[in-house]
Short mmCIF file of C-alpha atoms and ligand atoms in Angstrom, two decimals:
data_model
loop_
_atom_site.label_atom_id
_atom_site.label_comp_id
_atom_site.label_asym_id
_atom_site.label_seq_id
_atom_site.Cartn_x
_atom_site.Cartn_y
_atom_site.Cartn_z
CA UNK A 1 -0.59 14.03 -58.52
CA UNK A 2 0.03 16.13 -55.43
CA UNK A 3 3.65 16.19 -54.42
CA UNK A 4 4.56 18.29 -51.30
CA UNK A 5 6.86 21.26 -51.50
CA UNK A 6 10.39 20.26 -49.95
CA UNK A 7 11.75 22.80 -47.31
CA UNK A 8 14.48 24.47 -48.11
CA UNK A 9 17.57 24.07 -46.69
CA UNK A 10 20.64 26.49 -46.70
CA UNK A 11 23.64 25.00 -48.74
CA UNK A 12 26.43 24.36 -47.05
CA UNK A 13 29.97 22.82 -47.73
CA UNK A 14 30.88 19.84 -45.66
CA UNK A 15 34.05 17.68 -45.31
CA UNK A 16 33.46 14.59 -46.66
CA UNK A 17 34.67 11.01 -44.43
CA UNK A 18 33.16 8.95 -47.40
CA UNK A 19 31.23 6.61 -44.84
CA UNK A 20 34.13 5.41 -43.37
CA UNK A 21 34.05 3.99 -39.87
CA UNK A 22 36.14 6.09 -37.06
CA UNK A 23 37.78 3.56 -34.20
CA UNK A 24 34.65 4.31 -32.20
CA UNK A 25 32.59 2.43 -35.15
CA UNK A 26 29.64 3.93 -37.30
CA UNK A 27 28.19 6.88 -35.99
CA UNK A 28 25.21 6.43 -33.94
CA UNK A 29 24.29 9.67 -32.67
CA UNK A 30 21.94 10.45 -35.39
CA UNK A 31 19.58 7.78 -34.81
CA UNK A 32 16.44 9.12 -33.66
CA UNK A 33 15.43 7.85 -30.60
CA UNK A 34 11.27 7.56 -30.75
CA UNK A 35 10.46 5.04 -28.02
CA UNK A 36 12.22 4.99 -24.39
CA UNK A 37 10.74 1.48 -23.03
CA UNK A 38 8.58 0.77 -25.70
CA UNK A 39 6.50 4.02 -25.49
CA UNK A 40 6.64 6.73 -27.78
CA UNK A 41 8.77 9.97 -27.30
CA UNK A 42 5.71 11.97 -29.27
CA UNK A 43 2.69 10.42 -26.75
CA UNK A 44 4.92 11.05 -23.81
CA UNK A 45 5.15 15.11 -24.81
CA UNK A 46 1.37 15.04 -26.11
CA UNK A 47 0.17 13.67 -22.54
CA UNK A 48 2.57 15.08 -20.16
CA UNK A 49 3.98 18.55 -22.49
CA UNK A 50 7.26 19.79 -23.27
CA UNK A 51 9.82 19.94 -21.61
CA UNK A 52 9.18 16.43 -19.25
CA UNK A 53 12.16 14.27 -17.61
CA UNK A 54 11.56 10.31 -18.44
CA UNK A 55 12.85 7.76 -16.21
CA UNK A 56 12.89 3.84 -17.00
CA UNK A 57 11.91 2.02 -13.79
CA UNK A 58 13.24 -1.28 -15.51
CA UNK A 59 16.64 0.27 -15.95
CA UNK A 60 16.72 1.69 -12.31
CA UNK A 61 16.51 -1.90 -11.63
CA UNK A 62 18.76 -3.61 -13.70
CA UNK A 63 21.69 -0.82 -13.13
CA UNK A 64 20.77 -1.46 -8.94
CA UNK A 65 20.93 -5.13 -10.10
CA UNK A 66 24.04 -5.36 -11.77
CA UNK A 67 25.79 -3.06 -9.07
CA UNK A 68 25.09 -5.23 -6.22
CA UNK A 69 25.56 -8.35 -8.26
CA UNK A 70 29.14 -6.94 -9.08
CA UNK A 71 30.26 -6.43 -5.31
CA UNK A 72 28.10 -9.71 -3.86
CA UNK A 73 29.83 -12.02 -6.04
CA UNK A 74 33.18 -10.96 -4.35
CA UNK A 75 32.54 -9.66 -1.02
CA UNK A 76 30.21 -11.61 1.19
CA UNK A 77 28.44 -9.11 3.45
CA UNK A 78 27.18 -5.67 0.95
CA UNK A 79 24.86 -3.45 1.48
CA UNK A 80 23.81 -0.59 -0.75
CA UNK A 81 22.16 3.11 0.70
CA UNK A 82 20.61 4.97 -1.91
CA UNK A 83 21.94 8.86 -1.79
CA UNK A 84 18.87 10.84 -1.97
CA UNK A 85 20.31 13.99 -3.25
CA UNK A 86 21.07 12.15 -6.50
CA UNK A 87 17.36 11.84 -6.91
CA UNK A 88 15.15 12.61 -3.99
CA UNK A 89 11.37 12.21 -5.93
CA UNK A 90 9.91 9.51 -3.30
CA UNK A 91 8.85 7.26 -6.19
CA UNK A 92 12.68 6.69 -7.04
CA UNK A 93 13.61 6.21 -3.73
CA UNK A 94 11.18 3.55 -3.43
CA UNK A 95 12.98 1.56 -6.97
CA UNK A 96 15.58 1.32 -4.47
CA UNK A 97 14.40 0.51 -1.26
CA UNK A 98 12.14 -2.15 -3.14
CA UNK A 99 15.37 -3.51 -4.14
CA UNK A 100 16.76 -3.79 -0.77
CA UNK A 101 18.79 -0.76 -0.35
CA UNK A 102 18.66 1.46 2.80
CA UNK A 103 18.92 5.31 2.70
CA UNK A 104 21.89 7.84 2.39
CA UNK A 105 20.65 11.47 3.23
CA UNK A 106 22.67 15.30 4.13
CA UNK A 107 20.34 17.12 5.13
CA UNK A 108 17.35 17.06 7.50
CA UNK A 109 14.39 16.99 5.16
CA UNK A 110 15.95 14.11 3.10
CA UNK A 111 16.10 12.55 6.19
CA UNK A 112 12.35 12.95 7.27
CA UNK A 113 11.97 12.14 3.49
CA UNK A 114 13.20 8.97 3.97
CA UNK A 115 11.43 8.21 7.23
CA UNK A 116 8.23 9.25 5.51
CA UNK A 117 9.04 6.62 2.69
CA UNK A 118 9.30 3.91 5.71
CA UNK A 119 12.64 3.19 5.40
CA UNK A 120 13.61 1.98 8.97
CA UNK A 121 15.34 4.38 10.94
CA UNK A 122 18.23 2.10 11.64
CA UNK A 123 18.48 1.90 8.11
CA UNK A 124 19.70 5.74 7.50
CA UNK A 125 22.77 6.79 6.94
CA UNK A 126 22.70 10.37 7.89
CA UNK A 127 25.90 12.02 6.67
CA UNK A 128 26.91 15.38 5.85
CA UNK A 129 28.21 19.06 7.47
CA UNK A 130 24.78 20.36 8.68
CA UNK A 131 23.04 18.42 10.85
CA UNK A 132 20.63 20.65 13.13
CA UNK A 133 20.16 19.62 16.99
CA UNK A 134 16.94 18.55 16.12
CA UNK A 135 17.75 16.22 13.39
CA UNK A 136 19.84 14.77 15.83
CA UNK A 137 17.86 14.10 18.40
CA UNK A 138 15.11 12.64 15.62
CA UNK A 139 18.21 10.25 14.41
CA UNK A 140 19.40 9.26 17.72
CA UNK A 141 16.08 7.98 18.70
CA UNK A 142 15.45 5.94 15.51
CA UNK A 143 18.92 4.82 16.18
CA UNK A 144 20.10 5.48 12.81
CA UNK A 145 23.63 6.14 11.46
CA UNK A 146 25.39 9.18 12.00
CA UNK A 147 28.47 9.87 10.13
CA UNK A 148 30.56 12.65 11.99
CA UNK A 149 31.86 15.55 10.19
CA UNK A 150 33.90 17.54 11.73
CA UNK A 151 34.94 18.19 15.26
CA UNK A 152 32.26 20.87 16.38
CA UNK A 153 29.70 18.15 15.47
CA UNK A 154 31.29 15.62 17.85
CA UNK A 155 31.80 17.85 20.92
CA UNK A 156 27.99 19.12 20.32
CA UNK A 157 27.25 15.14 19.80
CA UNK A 158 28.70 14.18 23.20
CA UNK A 159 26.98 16.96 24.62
CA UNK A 160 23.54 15.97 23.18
CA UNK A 161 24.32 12.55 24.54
CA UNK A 162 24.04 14.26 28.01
CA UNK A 163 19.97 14.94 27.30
CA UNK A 164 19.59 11.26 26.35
CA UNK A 165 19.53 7.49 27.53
CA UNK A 166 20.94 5.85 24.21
CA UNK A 167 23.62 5.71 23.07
CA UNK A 168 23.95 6.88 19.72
CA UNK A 169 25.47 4.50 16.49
CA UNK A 170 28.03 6.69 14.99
CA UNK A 171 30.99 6.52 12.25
CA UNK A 172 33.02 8.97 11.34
CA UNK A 173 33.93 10.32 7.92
CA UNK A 174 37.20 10.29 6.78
CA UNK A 175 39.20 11.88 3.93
CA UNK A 176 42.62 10.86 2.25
CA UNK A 177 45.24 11.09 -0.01
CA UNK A 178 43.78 8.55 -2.67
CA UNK A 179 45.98 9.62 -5.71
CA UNK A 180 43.37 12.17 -7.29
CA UNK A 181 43.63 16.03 -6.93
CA UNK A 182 42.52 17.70 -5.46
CA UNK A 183 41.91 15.98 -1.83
CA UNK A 184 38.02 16.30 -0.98
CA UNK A 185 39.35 17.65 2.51
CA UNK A 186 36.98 19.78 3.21
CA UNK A 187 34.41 17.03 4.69
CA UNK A 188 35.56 14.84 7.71
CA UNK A 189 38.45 14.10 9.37
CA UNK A 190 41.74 13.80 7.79
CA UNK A 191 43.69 10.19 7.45
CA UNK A 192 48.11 11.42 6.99
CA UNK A 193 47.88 14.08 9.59
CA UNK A 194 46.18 11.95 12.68
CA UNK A 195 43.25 13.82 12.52
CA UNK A 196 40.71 10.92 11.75
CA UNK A 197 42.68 8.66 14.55
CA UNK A 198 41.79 11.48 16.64
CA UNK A 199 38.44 11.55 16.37
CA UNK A 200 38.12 8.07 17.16
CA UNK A 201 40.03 7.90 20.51
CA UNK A 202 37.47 11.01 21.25
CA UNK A 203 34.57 9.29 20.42
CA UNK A 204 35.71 6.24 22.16
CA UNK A 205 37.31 7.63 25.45
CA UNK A 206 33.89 9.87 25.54
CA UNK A 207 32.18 6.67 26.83
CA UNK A 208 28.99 8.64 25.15
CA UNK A 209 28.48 7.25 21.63
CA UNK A 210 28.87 3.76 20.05
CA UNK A 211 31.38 3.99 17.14
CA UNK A 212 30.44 0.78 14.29
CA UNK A 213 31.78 2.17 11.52
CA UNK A 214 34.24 4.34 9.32
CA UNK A 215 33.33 6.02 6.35
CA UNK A 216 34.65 7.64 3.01
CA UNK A 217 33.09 9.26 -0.04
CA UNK A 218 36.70 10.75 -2.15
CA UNK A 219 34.66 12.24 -4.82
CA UNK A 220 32.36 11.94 -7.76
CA UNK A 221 32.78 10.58 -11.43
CA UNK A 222 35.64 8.94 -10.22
CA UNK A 223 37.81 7.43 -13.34
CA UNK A 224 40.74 5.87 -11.22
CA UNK A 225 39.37 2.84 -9.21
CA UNK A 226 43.28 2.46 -7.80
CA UNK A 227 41.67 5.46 -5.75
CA UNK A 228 39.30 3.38 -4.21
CA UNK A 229 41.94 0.42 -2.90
CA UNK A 230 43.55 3.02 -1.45
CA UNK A 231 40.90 4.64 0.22
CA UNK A 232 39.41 0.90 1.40
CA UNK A 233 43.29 0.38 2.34
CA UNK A 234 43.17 3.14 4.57
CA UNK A 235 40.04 2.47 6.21
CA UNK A 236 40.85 -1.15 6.63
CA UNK A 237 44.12 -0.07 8.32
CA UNK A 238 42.03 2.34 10.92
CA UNK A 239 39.43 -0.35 11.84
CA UNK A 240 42.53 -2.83 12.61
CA UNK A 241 44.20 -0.07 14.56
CA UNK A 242 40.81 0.64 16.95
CA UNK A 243 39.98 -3.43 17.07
CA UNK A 244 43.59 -4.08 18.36
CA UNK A 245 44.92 -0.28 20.28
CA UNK A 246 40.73 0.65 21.41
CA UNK A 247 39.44 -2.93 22.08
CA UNK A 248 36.85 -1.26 19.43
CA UNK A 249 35.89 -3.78 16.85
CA UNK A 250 34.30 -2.21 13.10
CA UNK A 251 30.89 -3.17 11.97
CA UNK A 252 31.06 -2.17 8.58
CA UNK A 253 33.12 0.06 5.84
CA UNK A 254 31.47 3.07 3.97
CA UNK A 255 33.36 3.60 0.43
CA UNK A 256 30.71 5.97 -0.07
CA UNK A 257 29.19 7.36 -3.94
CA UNK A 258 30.98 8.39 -6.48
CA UNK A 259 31.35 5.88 -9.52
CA UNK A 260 31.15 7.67 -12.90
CA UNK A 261 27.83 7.28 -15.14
CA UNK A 262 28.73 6.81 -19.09
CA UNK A 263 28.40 10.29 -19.78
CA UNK A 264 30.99 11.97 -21.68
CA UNK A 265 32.83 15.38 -19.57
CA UNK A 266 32.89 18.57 -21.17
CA UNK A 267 36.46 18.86 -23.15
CA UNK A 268 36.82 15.12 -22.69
CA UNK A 269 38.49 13.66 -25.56
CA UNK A 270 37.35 10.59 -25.51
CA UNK A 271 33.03 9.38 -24.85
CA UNK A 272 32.49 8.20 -21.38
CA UNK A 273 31.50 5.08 -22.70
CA UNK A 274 34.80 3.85 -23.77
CA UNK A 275 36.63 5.52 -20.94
CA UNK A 276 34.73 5.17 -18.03
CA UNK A 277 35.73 1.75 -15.36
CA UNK A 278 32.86 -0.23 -14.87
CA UNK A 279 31.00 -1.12 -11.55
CA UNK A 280 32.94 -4.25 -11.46
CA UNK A 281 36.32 -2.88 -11.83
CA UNK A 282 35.75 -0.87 -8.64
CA UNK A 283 34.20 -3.47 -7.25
CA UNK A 284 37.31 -5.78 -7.54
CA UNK A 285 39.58 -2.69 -6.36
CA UNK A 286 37.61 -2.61 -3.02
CA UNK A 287 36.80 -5.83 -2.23
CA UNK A 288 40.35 -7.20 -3.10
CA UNK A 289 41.53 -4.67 -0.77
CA UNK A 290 39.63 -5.75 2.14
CA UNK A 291 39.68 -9.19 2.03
CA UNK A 292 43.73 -8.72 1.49
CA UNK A 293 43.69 -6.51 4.16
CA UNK A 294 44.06 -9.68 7.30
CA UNK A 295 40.40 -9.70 8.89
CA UNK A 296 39.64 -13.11 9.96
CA UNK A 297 36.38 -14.39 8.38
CA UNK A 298 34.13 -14.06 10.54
CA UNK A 299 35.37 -10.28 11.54
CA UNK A 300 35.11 -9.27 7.97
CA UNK A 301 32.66 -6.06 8.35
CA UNK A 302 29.73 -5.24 6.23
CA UNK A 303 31.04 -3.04 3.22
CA UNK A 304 28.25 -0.59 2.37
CA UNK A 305 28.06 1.38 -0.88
CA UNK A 306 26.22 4.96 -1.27
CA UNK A 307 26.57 4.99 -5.09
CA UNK A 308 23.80 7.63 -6.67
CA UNK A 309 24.89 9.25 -9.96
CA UNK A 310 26.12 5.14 -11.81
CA UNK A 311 22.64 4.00 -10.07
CA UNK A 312 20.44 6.44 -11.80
CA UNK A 313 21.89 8.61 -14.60
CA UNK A 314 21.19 6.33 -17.96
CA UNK A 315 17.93 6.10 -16.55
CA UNK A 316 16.62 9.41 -17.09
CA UNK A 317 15.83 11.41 -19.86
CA UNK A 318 14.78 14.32 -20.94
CA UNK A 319 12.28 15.34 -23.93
CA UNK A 320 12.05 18.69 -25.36
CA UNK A 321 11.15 20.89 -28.31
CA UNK A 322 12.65 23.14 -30.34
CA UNK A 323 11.79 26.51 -30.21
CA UNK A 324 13.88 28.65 -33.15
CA UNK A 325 16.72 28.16 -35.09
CA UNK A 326 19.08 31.55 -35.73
CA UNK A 327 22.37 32.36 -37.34
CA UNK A 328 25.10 34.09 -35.11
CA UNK A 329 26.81 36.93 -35.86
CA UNK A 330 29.54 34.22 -36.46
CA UNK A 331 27.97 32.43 -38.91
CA UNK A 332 27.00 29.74 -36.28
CA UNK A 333 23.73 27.93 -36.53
CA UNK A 334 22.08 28.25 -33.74
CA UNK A 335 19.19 26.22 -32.00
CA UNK A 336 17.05 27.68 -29.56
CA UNK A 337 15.23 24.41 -26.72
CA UNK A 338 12.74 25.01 -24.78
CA UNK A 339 15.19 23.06 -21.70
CA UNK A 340 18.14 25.24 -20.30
CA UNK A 341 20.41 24.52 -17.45
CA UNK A 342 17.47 25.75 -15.02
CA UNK A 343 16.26 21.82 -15.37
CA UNK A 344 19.47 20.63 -16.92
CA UNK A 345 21.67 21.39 -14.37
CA UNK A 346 24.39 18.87 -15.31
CA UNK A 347 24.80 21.01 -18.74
CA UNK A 348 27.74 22.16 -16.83
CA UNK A 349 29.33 19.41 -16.61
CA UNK A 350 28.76 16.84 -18.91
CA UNK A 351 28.68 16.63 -23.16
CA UNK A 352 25.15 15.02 -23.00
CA UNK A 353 24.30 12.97 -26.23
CA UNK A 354 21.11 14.54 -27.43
CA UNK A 355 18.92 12.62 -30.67
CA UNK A 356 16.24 13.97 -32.51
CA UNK A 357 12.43 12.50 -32.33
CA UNK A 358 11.81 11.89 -35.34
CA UNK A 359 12.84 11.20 -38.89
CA UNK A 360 15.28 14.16 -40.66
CA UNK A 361 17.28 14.76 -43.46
CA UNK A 362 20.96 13.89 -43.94
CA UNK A 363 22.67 17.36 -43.18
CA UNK A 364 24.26 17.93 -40.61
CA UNK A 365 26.22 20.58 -39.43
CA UNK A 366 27.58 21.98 -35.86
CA UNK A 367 25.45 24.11 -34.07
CA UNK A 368 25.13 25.26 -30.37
CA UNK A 369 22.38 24.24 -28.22
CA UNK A 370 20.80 27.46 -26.54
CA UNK A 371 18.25 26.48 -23.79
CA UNK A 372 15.36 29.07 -23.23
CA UNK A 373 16.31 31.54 -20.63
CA UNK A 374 17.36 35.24 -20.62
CA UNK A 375 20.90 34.07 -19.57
CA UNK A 376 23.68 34.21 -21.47
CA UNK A 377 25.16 31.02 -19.66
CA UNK A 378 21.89 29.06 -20.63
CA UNK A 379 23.87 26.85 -23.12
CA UNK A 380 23.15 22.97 -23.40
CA UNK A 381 25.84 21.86 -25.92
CA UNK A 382 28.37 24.86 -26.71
CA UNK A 383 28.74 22.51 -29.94
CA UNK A 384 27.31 19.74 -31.09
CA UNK A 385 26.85 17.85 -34.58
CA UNK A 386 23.35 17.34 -35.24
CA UNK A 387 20.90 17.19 -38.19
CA UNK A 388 19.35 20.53 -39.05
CA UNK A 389 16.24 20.61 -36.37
CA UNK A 390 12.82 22.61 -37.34
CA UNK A 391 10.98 24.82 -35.02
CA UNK A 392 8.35 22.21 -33.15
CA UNK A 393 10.77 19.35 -33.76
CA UNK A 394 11.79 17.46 -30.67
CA UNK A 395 14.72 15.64 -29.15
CA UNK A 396 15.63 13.67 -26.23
CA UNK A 397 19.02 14.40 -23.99
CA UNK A 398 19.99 10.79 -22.32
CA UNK A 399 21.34 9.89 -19.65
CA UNK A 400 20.13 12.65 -17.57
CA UNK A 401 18.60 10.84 -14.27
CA UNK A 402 21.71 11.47 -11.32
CA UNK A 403 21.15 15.41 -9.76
CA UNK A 404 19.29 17.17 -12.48
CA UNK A 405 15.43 16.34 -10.33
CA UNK A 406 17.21 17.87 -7.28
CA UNK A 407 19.63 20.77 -8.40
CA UNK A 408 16.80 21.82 -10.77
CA UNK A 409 15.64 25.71 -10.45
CA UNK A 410 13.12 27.87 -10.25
CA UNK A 411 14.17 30.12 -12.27
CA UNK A 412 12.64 32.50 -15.30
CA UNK A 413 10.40 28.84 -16.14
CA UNK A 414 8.69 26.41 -14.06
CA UNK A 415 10.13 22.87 -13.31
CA UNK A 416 8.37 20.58 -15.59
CA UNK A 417 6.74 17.09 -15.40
CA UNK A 418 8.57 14.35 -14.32
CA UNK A 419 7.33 10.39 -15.47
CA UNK A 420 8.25 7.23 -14.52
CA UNK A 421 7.64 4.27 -17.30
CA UNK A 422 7.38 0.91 -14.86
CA UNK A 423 8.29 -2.40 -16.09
CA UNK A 424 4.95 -3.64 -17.99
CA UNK A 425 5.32 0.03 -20.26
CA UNK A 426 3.00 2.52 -18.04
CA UNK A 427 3.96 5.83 -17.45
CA UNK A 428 3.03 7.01 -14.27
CA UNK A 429 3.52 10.81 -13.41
CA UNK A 430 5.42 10.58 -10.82
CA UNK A 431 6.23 14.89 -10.39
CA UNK A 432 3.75 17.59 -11.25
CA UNK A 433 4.93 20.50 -13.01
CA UNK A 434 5.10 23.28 -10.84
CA UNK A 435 2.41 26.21 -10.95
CA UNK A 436 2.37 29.67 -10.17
CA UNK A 437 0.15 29.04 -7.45
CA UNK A 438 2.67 26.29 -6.24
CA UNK A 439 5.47 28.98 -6.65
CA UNK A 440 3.67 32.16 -4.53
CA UNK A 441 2.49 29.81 -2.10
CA UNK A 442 5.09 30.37 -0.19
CA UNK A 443 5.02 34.01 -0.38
CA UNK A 444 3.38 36.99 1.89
CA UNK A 445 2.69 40.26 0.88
CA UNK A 446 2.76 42.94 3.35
CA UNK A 447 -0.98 44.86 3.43
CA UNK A 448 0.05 47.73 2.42
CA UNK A 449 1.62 46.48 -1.05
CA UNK A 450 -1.54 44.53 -2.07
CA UNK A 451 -2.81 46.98 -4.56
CA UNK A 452 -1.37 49.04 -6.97
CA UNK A 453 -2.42 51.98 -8.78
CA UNK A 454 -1.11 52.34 -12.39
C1 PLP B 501 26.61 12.76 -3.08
C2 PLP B 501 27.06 11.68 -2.18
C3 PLP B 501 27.01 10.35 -2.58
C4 PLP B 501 26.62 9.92 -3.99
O1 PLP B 501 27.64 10.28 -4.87
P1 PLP B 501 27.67 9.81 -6.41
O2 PLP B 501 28.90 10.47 -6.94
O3 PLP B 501 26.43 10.31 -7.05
O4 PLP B 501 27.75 8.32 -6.42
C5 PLP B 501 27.37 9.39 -1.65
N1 PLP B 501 27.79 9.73 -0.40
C6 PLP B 501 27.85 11.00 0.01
C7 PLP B 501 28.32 11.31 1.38
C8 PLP B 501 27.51 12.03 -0.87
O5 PLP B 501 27.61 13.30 -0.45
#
């Protein structure tokens, strides 16, 4: 009989919890996770290689879904714009706008992005601090959205308007005292000190631009959802004030992004997913605030939503293999990936839940998660509880679909693969890893440092 040699394992000493269940139940993180959508972790890294982000087109859906599901069931005119630097890969942005929602871009690239994925022009949303005097000019003629920033952008706005025979669809953003510290101040006009009323009698007495809406967006992974009656409170309070003082009626209210994903915070002491309000809980916070607020019916105005990170995050995942394990000087274990937070980005922030690939032995012990670059602030998980994890082993990090695909960089490795698994089970790449040819094709070298002589 031919029995196989076991590995050896280090011995350890462990506290013992005798199986008992903790008040968040049974543990679950050490279930290895070999299928995402019915197709298997190992065939996804054989076909496309290691490291390679996964998204779930099914889940896209059903998260998009549920959202709008939450806010139309209370509110009877809502309309969702999908922000594109959550997850700008035109293949996601088409999930959504298949689905029905319009487009939420900052810059102008995302917004020829958009345009180039047909979304109607009146169907942008074109927020944010820099928008160039060409990107204006491109938005005013597909009479899309502009959301005003600051004051320079208005005066330069009204300005522009002189060069031009329509008049442009604007909002303005606003920020407020919501509660939650510290203020996002820096973008738009401010609510307590008359700033934001300001703004509007501008754009109003300018007799240049067409103002439809007002807009807020107080922050991101949000946990208080009071924050958002207030904000809607405030909003709803400035559209009754230019309706009845400006003969200005609203078209719609902007809440903007910012609901939380289930991901657990760095230092938080409890898992996202028993702390974090759900969709409908700010749902009910914003649309009970508006339809308390004293519109009549028929002047209630469109409430739009530019949620990104909630939409997207639990739909992404990302595979990877381990490259080394190796004892600190601490005594630490020690597990080297071949991810770091040049793809993994929200490594910063966040305690992702990371499961191994395949089957493993029952020890377990804490170890910290090192991704592969020369760096020492290239950590994944500073400590995390996993099983002991062999050289060539893999694992998959969840939930890691909102900003990793666009803050991603370049840096010491190339950006990997990116698939999309679509409803019947196919994965589809839907991002090429980048090359070195990709990479220098951007570069020039002068003549006389072609050649070398070593
Ligand atoms: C980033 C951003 C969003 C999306 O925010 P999430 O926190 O991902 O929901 C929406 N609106 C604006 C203006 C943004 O800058």
């Amino acid at each position: 009989m031919i029995t196989q040699k076991l590995i050896y394992e280090r011995p350890f000493i462990k506290k013992m919890n005798a199986g008992l269940m903790n008040k968040f139940g049974t543990r679950t993180e050490f279930q290895a996770l070999k299928y995402i959508d019915g197709v298997s972790v190992k065939s996804l890294l054989a076909e496309y290689g290691s490291p390679v982000f996964v998204l779930s087109e099914k889940q896209i859906r059903r998260n998009y879904q549920n959202a709008v599901r939450s806010f139309k069931t209370r509110y009877p005119k809502v309309q969702f714009a999908w922000s594109y630097k959550t997850n700008y890969i035109n293949a996601v942005c088409n999930v959504f706008h298949q689905e029905g929602s319009w487009a939420e871009v900052v810059s102008g690239f995302e917004y020829r992005k958009a345009l180039g994925n047909g979304v109607p022009g009146n169907k942008i949303i074109f927020n944010g601090p820099d928008k160039h005097p060409e990107d204006i000019l491109l938005a005013i003629k597909n009479d899309s959205l502009l959301h005003i920033d600051h004051f320079d952008e208005l005066y330069s706005l009204i300005e522009l308007c002189d060069t031009q025979d329509k008049k442009p669809r604007v909002a303005i953003r606003v920020n407020m005292d919501t509660g939650v510290y510290p203020i996002w101040d820096r973008f738009g006009f401010n609510y307590e000190n008359g700033q934001a009323w300001n703004a509007i009698t501008k754009i109003i007495g300018s007799g240049k631009l067409k103002l439809v809406g007002l807009h807020c967006h107080i922050g991101t992974y949000m946990l208080a959802t009071s924050a958002y009656a207030i904000a809607a409170s405030k909003l709803c309070e400035l559209a009754t004030n230019c309706k009845n003082q400006l003969h200005t009626p609203i078209q719609y209210l902007d809440l903007g992004g910012g609901f939380p994903s289930t991901n657990t915070l760095r230092g938080a002491y409890l898992p996202g997913v028993d702390t974090v309000p759900s969709v409908d809980d700010f749902a009910e916070a914003i649309t009970s605030t508006i339809l308390a607020h004293g519109f009549k019916q028929d002047e209630l105005p469109l409430l739009i939503l530019e949620s990104g990170r909630v939409l997207i995050d639990d739909a992404g995942y990302l595979l990877g293999t381990v490259l080394a394990n190796k004892r600190l000087s601490d005594g630490r274990r020690a597990t080297i990936m071949d991810f770091g937070v040049n793809i993994l980005f929200t490594a910063f922030w966040y305690e992702h839940k990371i499961s191994p690939a395949q089957d493993f032995t029952h020890h377990s012990e804490d170890m910290v998660l090192y991704g592969p670059l020369c760096m020492n602030i290239d950590v994944v998980r500073e400590s995390v509880n996993l099983p002991l994890l062999n050289r060539g082993d893999n694992v998959v990090v969840h939930k890691v679909g909102a900003y990793n695909m666009t803050q991603w960089m370049q840096f010491i490795s190339m950006r990997p693969n990116v698939v999309m698994i679509d409803e019947k089970g196919n994965p589809h790449l839907i991002r090429k890893a980048e090359t070195l040819g990709y990479l220098e094709m951007q570069e020039e070298t002068p003549t006389h440092l072609k050649s070398i002589n070593l």
